[in-house]
Coordinates of C-alpha atoms and ligand atoms in Angstrom, one line a residue:
M1 CA 0.0 0.0 0.0
K2 CA 1.3 3.5 -0.9
K3 CA 2.2 5.8 1.9
E4 CA 0.5 9.2 2.3
L5 CA 2.9 11.8 0.9
S6 CA 3.8 14.7 3.2
K7 CA 2.8 18.2 2.0
T8 CA 5.5 20.0 4.0
A9 CA 8.8 21.1 2.4
G10 CA 11.6 18.5 2.1
A11 CA 15.1 17.8 0.7
I12 CA 15.9 17.6 -3.0
G13 CA 16.1 13.9 -4.1
I14 CA 19.1 12.8 -6.2
F15 CA 18.8 9.4 -7.7
D16 CA 21.3 7.1 -9.6
S17 CA 21.6 3.4 -10.2
G18 CA 24.8 3.4 -8.1
Y19 CA 27.6 5.8 -7.3
G20 CA 27.7 7.8 -10.5
G21 CA 25.1 10.4 -9.4
L22 CA 27.5 11.4 -6.7
T23 CA 29.5 13.3 -9.3
I24 CA 26.3 15.3 -10.0
L25 CA 25.5 15.7 -6.3
N26 CA 29.0 17.1 -5.7
Q27 CA 28.5 19.8 -8.2
I28 CA 24.9 20.6 -7.1
K29 CA 26.1 20.9 -3.5
Q30 CA 28.9 23.2 -4.6
T31 CA 26.5 25.4 -6.5
M32 CA 23.7 25.3 -3.9
P33 CA 25.2 24.4 -0.5
E34 CA 22.3 25.8 1.4
Y35 CA 19.7 23.2 0.3
D36 CA 19.1 19.8 1.8
Y37 CA 19.6 16.6 -0.3
I38 CA 18.8 12.9 -0.1
Y39 CA 20.9 10.8 -2.4
L40 CA 19.6 7.3 -3.3
G41 CA 21.8 4.8 -5.0
D42 CA 20.1 1.6 -6.2
N43 CA 23.4 -0.2 -5.8
A44 CA 21.8 -3.6 -5.3
R45 CA 20.5 -3.5 -8.9
T46 CA 23.2 -1.5 -10.7
P47 CA 24.1 -1.4 -13.6
Y48 CA 20.9 -0.1 -15.4
G49 CA 22.8 0.6 -18.6
T50 CA 22.3 -2.9 -20.0
R51 CA 18.7 -3.4 -18.8
S52 CA 15.5 -3.1 -20.9
F53 CA 13.3 0.0 -21.1
E54 CA 10.6 -1.7 -19.0
I55 CA 13.0 -2.6 -16.1
V56 CA 14.8 0.7 -16.0
Y57 CA 11.4 2.5 -15.9
E58 CA 10.0 0.2 -13.2
F59 CA 13.2 0.5 -11.0
T60 CA 13.4 4.3 -11.5
L61 CA 9.7 4.8 -10.7
Q62 CA 10.2 2.8 -7.5
A63 CA 13.2 5.0 -6.5
V64 CA 11.3 8.2 -7.3
N65 CA 8.3 7.0 -5.1
K66 CA 10.7 6.2 -2.3
L67 CA 12.2 9.7 -2.5
F68 CA 8.7 11.2 -2.5
E69 CA 7.9 9.1 0.6
M70 CA 11.0 10.5 2.2
G71 CA 9.6 14.0 1.8
C72 CA 11.2 15.1 -1.5
H73 CA 9.0 17.3 -3.8
L74 CA 11.7 17.5 -6.5
V75 CA 13.8 14.6 -7.7
I76 CA 16.7 14.7 -10.1
L77 CA 17.5 11.6 -12.0
A78 CA 21.3 11.9 -11.8
C79 CA 21.5 9.0 -14.2
N80 CA 21.5 9.3 -18.0
T81 CA 20.1 5.8 -18.5
A82 CA 17.1 6.5 -16.2
S83 CA 16.7 10.0 -17.8
A84 CA 16.7 8.4 -21.3
K85 CA 14.5 5.5 -20.5
A86 CA 12.1 6.5 -17.7
L87 CA 11.9 10.3 -17.3
R88 CA 9.3 11.1 -19.9
S89 CA 6.9 8.3 -18.9
I90 CA 7.2 9.3 -15.3
Q91 CA 6.6 13.0 -16.1
I92 CA 3.7 12.3 -18.4
N93 CA 2.0 9.2 -17.0
D94 CA 2.9 8.9 -13.4
L95 CA 3.3 12.3 -11.8
P96 CA -0.2 13.4 -12.6
K97 CA -1.5 10.4 -10.6
I98 CA 1.1 10.5 -7.8
D99 CA 1.0 14.2 -7.1
P100 CA 0.8 16.9 -9.9
N101 CA 2.8 19.3 -7.7
R102 CA 5.9 17.1 -7.5
R103 CA 8.6 17.3 -10.1
V104 CA 11.2 14.9 -11.6
L105 CA 14.0 16.3 -13.8
G106 CA 16.8 14.5 -15.8
V107 CA 20.4 15.2 -16.8
I108 CA 20.3 15.0 -20.6
R109 CA 18.5 18.2 -21.5
P110 CA 20.8 20.5 -19.3
T111 CA 23.9 18.8 -20.8
V112 CA 22.7 19.2 -24.3
E113 CA 21.9 22.9 -24.0
C114 CA 25.5 23.9 -23.7
I115 CA 26.7 22.0 -26.7
G116 CA 26.0 24.7 -29.3
S117 CA 28.6 27.0 -27.7
V118 CA 31.2 24.3 -27.2
T119 CA 31.5 22.7 -30.7
H120 CA 33.1 24.6 -33.6
S121 CA 33.1 21.7 -36.1
K122 CA 29.5 20.9 -35.3
H123 CA 30.5 17.2 -34.9
V124 CA 29.7 15.9 -31.4
G125 CA 30.4 12.5 -29.9
V126 CA 28.5 10.8 -27.0
L127 CA 30.1 8.2 -24.8
A128 CA 27.4 6.5 -22.7
T129 CA 25.9 3.2 -21.5
S130 CA 24.3 0.9 -24.1
G131 CA 20.9 1.8 -22.8
T132 CA 21.4 5.5 -23.3
I133 CA 22.9 5.1 -26.8
I134 CA 20.2 2.7 -27.9
S135 CA 17.5 5.1 -26.7
G136 CA 18.7 7.7 -29.1
S137 CA 17.9 10.4 -26.5
Y138 CA 21.1 12.4 -27.1
P139 CA 20.8 12.9 -30.9
L140 CA 17.1 13.5 -30.4
E141 CA 17.6 16.2 -27.7
I142 CA 20.6 17.8 -29.5
H143 CA 18.7 18.0 -32.8
K144 CA 15.7 19.7 -31.1
L145 CA 18.1 22.6 -30.2
Y146 CA 20.8 22.3 -32.9
P147 CA 19.5 20.5 -36.0
D148 CA 22.7 21.0 -37.9
I149 CA 25.0 19.2 -35.4
V150 CA 26.2 15.7 -36.4
V151 CA 26.0 13.3 -33.5
S152 CA 27.8 10.0 -33.1
G153 CA 27.4 7.7 -30.2
E154 CA 29.5 4.9 -28.7
A155 CA 28.3 2.5 -26.0
C156 CA 31.0 1.7 -23.3
P157 CA 29.5 -1.2 -21.4
M158 CA 32.6 -1.9 -19.4
W159 CA 33.1 1.6 -18.0
V160 CA 30.4 1.5 -15.3
P161 CA 31.7 -1.8 -13.9
L162 CA 35.2 -0.3 -13.9
V163 CA 34.0 2.6 -11.8
E164 CA 31.7 0.6 -9.5
N165 CA 34.6 -1.8 -8.8
K166 CA 37.1 1.0 -8.2
E167 CA 39.2 0.0 -11.2
Y168 CA 39.0 3.4 -12.9
D169 CA 42.7 4.1 -12.2
S170 CA 44.0 0.7 -12.8
P171 CA 46.1 -0.4 -15.9
G172 CA 43.1 -2.6 -16.9
A173 CA 41.0 0.4 -17.5
D174 CA 43.4 1.7 -20.2
Y175 CA 42.4 -0.9 -22.7
F176 CA 38.6 -0.2 -22.5
V177 CA 39.0 3.5 -22.3
K178 CA 41.2 3.6 -25.4
Q179 CA 39.1 1.1 -27.3
H180 CA 35.9 3.2 -27.1
I181 CA 37.5 6.5 -27.8
D182 CA 39.2 5.1 -30.9
N183 CA 35.8 3.5 -32.0
L184 CA 34.0 6.8 -31.6
L185 CA 36.6 8.8 -33.5
K186 CA 36.6 6.3 -36.3
K187 CA 32.9 6.8 -36.6
D188 CA 33.4 10.5 -37.1
P189 CA 37.0 12.0 -37.3
E190 CA 35.6 15.5 -37.3
I191 CA 34.3 15.3 -33.7
D192 CA 35.7 18.2 -31.6
T193 CA 33.4 17.8 -28.6
I194 CA 32.7 14.6 -26.6
I195 CA 29.9 14.4 -24.1
L196 CA 30.4 12.1 -21.1
G197 CA 26.8 10.9 -21.1
C198 CA 27.0 8.8 -18.0
T199 CA 27.4 10.1 -14.5
H200 CA 30.0 7.5 -13.7
Y201 CA 32.4 8.6 -16.4
P202 CA 33.9 11.7 -14.7
L203 CA 35.9 9.2 -12.5
L204 CA 37.6 8.0 -15.7
L205 CA 38.4 11.5 -16.9
S206 CA 42.2 11.3 -16.4
K207 CA 42.4 8.2 -18.5
I208 CA 40.0 9.6 -21.1
S209 CA 42.1 12.7 -21.4
Q210 CA 45.2 10.6 -21.9
Y211 CA 43.7 8.9 -25.0
L212 CA 42.0 11.9 -26.6
P213 CA 43.7 13.7 -29.4
K214 CA 44.5 17.3 -28.6
G215 CA 41.8 19.9 -29.4
I216 CA 38.8 17.8 -28.4
S217 CA 36.7 19.3 -25.6
V218 CA 35.1 17.0 -23.0
V219 CA 31.7 18.0 -21.6
S220 CA 31.3 16.5 -18.1
Q221 CA 27.7 17.0 -17.0
G222 CA 27.8 18.0 -13.3
E223 CA 28.4 21.7 -13.7
Y224 CA 25.7 22.1 -16.4
V225 CA 23.1 20.1 -14.4
A226 CA 23.9 22.2 -11.3
K227 CA 23.6 25.5 -13.1
S228 CA 20.4 24.4 -14.8
L229 CA 18.9 23.3 -11.4
K230 CA 19.7 26.6 -9.8
D231 CA 18.0 28.4 -12.8
Y232 CA 15.0 26.0 -12.6
L233 CA 14.4 26.9 -8.9
R234 CA 14.7 30.6 -9.7
R235 CA 12.1 30.3 -12.4
H236 CA 9.8 28.0 -10.3
P237 CA 9.4 29.7 -6.8
E238 CA 6.4 27.4 -6.2
I239 CA 8.8 24.4 -6.2
D240 CA 11.7 26.2 -4.6
K241 CA 9.6 26.9 -1.5
L242 CA 9.1 23.2 -1.1
C243 CA 12.8 22.6 -0.8
T244 CA 14.3 22.9 2.7
R245 CA 17.6 24.7 3.4
N246 CA 19.7 23.4 6.3
G247 CA 22.7 22.4 4.3
E248 CA 22.2 18.7 5.1
C249 CA 22.7 15.6 3.0
K250 CA 21.5 12.1 3.7
F251 CA 22.5 9.0 1.8
L252 CA 20.3 5.9 1.1
T253 CA 21.4 2.7 -0.7
T254 CA 19.6 -0.5 -1.6
E255 CA 22.9 -2.4 -0.9
S256 CA 25.0 -2.8 2.2
E257 CA 25.6 0.4 4.2
I258 CA 29.2 -0.4 4.8
K259 CA 29.9 -1.1 1.1
F260 CA 28.2 2.1 0.1
S261 CA 30.0 4.4 2.6
E262 CA 33.4 2.9 1.7
S263 CA 32.9 3.3 -2.1
A264 CA 31.1 6.7 -1.8
S265 CA 34.1 8.1 0.0
T266 CA 36.1 7.7 -3.2
F267 CA 33.6 10.0 -5.0
L268 CA 33.1 12.5 -2.2
N269 CA 36.4 12.5 -0.4
Q270 CA 34.6 12.5 3.0
A271 CA 33.1 10.0 5.4
I272 CA 29.3 9.8 5.3
S273 CA 26.6 8.0 7.2
V274 CA 24.3 5.8 5.1
Q275 CA 20.9 4.1 5.6
K276 CA 19.8 1.0 3.8
V277 CA 16.4 1.1 2.2
I278 CA 14.2 -1.4 0.3
I279 CA 12.6 -0.1 -2.8
E280 CA 9.8 -2.0 -4.5
Ligands
DGL1 N1 25.2 6.4 -14.0 C1 24.3 5.9 -15.0 C2 24.2 6.8 -16.2 O1 24.4 8.0 -16.0 C3 24.5 4.5 -15.5 C4 25.1 3.5 -14.7 C5 24.4 2.2 -15.0 O2 24.6 1.5 -16.0 O3 23.7 1.8 -14.1 O4 23.8 6.4 -17.2

């Protein structure tokens, strides 16, 4: 049975399949330290990138409902795969039934908005999970704003497991990082801008930079998502007033609390306290 949702203001919910969304949380907290946040990682069921539309939608909706139950009125899907495969259905079909006054936002649109001012060649590459690439969301969103930009995508199925298993700095990571960058640039040698279309990938940035030819810009999403959220809250005072401001941040995981706090410290550079939750 669904719990009654509280009408009083609450924290901003940040959701990812695992640890990747912490790269977004970091930037959001830097930009808006005064707000409260609840981060939820569905670590027990990560990765989402290789799962079907139906499953990603089902899991994401469960996570959003959990964050609503925890008092959030605004939830950010800090996961490209969930943004690509579940956001629209949740916004159109579920929110009106759950509570038309709550909001769920994704990370793809804010990332795409900046592209026009970054690329000069008008050839853009996207590195992302298989799910995000297959969904076609990046070319679709880019072409809505910049119809003349040529977009090529490359799925990097090994990159999330490398990050989740803390192998992002290991010699083993070099092979897979180089492989996918080479594949992408073979698809379109005129690419001058690469979007890291997965919130896990900033952890691989030093390896990615090592294998990228000079002159290619890398767009890492956190700062764009943070700026866009700040702007959203300025334009929507009715939502802003439902977000509390005590500068607090709570962490929830569907996996073991110890495992989460150990791994999350790599992303956050700080010790945190974590609560295990069941989402269904
Ligand atoms: N961090 C998620 C994203 O941005 C994907 C990780 C996963 O495959 O679960 O796409």
